[in-house]
mmCIF file of C-alpha atoms in Angstrom:
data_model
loop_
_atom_site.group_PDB
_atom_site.id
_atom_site.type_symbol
_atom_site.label_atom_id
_atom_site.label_comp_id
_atom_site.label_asym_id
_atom_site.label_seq_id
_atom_site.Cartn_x
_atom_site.Cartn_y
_atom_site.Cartn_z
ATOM 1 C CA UNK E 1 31.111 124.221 -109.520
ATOM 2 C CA UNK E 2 31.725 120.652 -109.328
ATOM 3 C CA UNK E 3 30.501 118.196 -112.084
ATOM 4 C CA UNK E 4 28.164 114.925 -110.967
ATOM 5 C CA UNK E 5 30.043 112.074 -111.770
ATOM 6 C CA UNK E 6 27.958 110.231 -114.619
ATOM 7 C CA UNK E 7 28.897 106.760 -112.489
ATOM 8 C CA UNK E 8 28.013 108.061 -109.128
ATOM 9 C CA UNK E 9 25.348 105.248 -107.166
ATOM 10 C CA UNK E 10 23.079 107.283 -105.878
ATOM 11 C CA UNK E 11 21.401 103.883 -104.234
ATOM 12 C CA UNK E 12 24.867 102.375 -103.097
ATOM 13 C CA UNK E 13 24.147 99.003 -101.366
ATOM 14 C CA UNK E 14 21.060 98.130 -102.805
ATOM 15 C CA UNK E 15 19.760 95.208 -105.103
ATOM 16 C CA UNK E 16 16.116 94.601 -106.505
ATOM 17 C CA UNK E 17 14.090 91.463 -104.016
ATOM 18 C CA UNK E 18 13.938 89.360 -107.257
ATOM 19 C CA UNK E 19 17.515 89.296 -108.115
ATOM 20 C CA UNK E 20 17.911 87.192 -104.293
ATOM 21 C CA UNK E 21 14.513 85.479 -103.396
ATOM 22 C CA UNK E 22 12.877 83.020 -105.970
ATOM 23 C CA UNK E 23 8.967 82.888 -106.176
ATOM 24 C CA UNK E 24 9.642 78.823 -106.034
ATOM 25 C CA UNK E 25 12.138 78.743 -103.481
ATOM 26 C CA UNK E 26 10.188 76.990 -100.842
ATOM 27 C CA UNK E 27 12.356 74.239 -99.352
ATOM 28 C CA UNK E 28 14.487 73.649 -96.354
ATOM 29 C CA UNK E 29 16.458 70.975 -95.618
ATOM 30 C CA UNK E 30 17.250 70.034 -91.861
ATOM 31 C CA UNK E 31 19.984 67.548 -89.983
ATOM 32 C CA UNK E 32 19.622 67.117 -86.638
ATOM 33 C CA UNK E 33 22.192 65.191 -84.619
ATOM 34 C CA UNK E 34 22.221 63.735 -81.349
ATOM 35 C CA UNK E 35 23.708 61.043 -79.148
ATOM 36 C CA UNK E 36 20.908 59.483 -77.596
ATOM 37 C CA UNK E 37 17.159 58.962 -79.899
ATOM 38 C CA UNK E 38 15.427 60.961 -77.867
ATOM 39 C CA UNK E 39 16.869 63.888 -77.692
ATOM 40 C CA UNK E 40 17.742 64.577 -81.717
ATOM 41 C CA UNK E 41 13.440 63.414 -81.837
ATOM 42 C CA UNK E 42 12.974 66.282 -79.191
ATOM 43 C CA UNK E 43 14.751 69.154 -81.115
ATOM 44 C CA UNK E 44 13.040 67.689 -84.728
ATOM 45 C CA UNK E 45 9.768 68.111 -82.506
ATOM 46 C CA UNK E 46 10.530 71.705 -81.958
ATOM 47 C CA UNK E 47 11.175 72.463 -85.272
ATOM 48 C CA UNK E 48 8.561 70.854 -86.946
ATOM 49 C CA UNK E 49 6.059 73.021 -84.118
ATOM 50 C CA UNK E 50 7.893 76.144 -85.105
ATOM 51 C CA UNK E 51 7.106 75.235 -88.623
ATOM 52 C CA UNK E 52 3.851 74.525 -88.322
ATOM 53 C CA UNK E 53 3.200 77.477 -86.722
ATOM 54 C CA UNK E 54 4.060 79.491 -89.608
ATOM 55 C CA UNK E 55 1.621 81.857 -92.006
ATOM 56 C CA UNK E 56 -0.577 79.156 -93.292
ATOM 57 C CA UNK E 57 0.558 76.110 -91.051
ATOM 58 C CA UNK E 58 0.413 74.142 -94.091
ATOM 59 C CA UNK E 59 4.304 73.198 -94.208
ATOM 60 C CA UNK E 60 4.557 69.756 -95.418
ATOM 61 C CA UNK E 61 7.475 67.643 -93.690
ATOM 62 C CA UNK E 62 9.074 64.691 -94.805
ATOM 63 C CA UNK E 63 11.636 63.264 -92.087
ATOM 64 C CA UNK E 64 13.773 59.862 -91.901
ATOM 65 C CA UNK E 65 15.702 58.831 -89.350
ATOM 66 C CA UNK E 66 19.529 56.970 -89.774
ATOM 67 C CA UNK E 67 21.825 55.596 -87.289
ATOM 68 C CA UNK E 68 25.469 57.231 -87.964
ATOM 69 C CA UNK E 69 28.314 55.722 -85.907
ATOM 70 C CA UNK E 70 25.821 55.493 -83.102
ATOM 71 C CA UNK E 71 24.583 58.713 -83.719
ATOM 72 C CA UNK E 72 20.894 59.839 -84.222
ATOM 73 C CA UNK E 73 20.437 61.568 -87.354
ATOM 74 C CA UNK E 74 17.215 63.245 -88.180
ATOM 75 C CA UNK E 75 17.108 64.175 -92.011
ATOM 76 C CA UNK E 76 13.984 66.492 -92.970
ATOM 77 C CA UNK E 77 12.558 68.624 -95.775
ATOM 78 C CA UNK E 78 10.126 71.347 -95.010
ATOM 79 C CA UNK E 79 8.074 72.739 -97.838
ATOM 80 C CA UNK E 80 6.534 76.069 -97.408
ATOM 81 C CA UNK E 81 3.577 77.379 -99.440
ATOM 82 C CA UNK E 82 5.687 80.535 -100.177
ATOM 83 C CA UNK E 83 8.914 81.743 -100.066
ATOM 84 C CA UNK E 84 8.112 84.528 -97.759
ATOM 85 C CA UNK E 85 7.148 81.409 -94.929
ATOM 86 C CA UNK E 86 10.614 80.076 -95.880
ATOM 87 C CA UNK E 87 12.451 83.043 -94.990
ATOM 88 C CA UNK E 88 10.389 83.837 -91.893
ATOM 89 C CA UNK E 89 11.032 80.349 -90.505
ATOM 90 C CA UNK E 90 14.333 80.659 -91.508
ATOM 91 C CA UNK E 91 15.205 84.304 -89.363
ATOM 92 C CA UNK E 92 13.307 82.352 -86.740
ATOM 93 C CA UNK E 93 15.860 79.389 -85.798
ATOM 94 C CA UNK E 94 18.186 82.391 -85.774
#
């Protein structure tokens, strides 16, 4: 009869939620670049919709805009009220 290995994983591959998603780990930060104004303001548009539109809709988004070697740059942070709106935001640009 063969003897169970005191070190065999019986769960191989698996880690506890907690150990890789935060409770406070609400933010993302977004660059969006584009040669012409309007076009890096039409793809910030689209995200900031698909934010909105997530669980609670009450993602609060602070955006600047910066010229970089004629390039539009669109720098935003999206707060989520939970990290489970993060992640589900997240897997949606995906």
């Amino acid at each position: 009869m063969k003897e169970k290995d005191p070190f065999e994983c019986n769960t191989c591959n698996t880690v506890e939620v907690g150990t890789l998603i935060r409770d406070d780990d609400t933010w993302v930060t977004v660059e969006i670049r584009g040669d012409k104004a309007v076009s890096a303001q039409e793809n910030f548009n689209k995200i900031e919709q698909r934010a909105l539109s997530v669980g609670s809709g009450n993602c609060k988004i602070q955006s600047e805009t910066i010229q970089e070697n004629g390039i539009t740059v669109i720098k935003a942070m999206l707060d989520f009220d939970c990290t489970a709106e993060k992640l589900i935001f997240e897997m949606s640009l995906r």
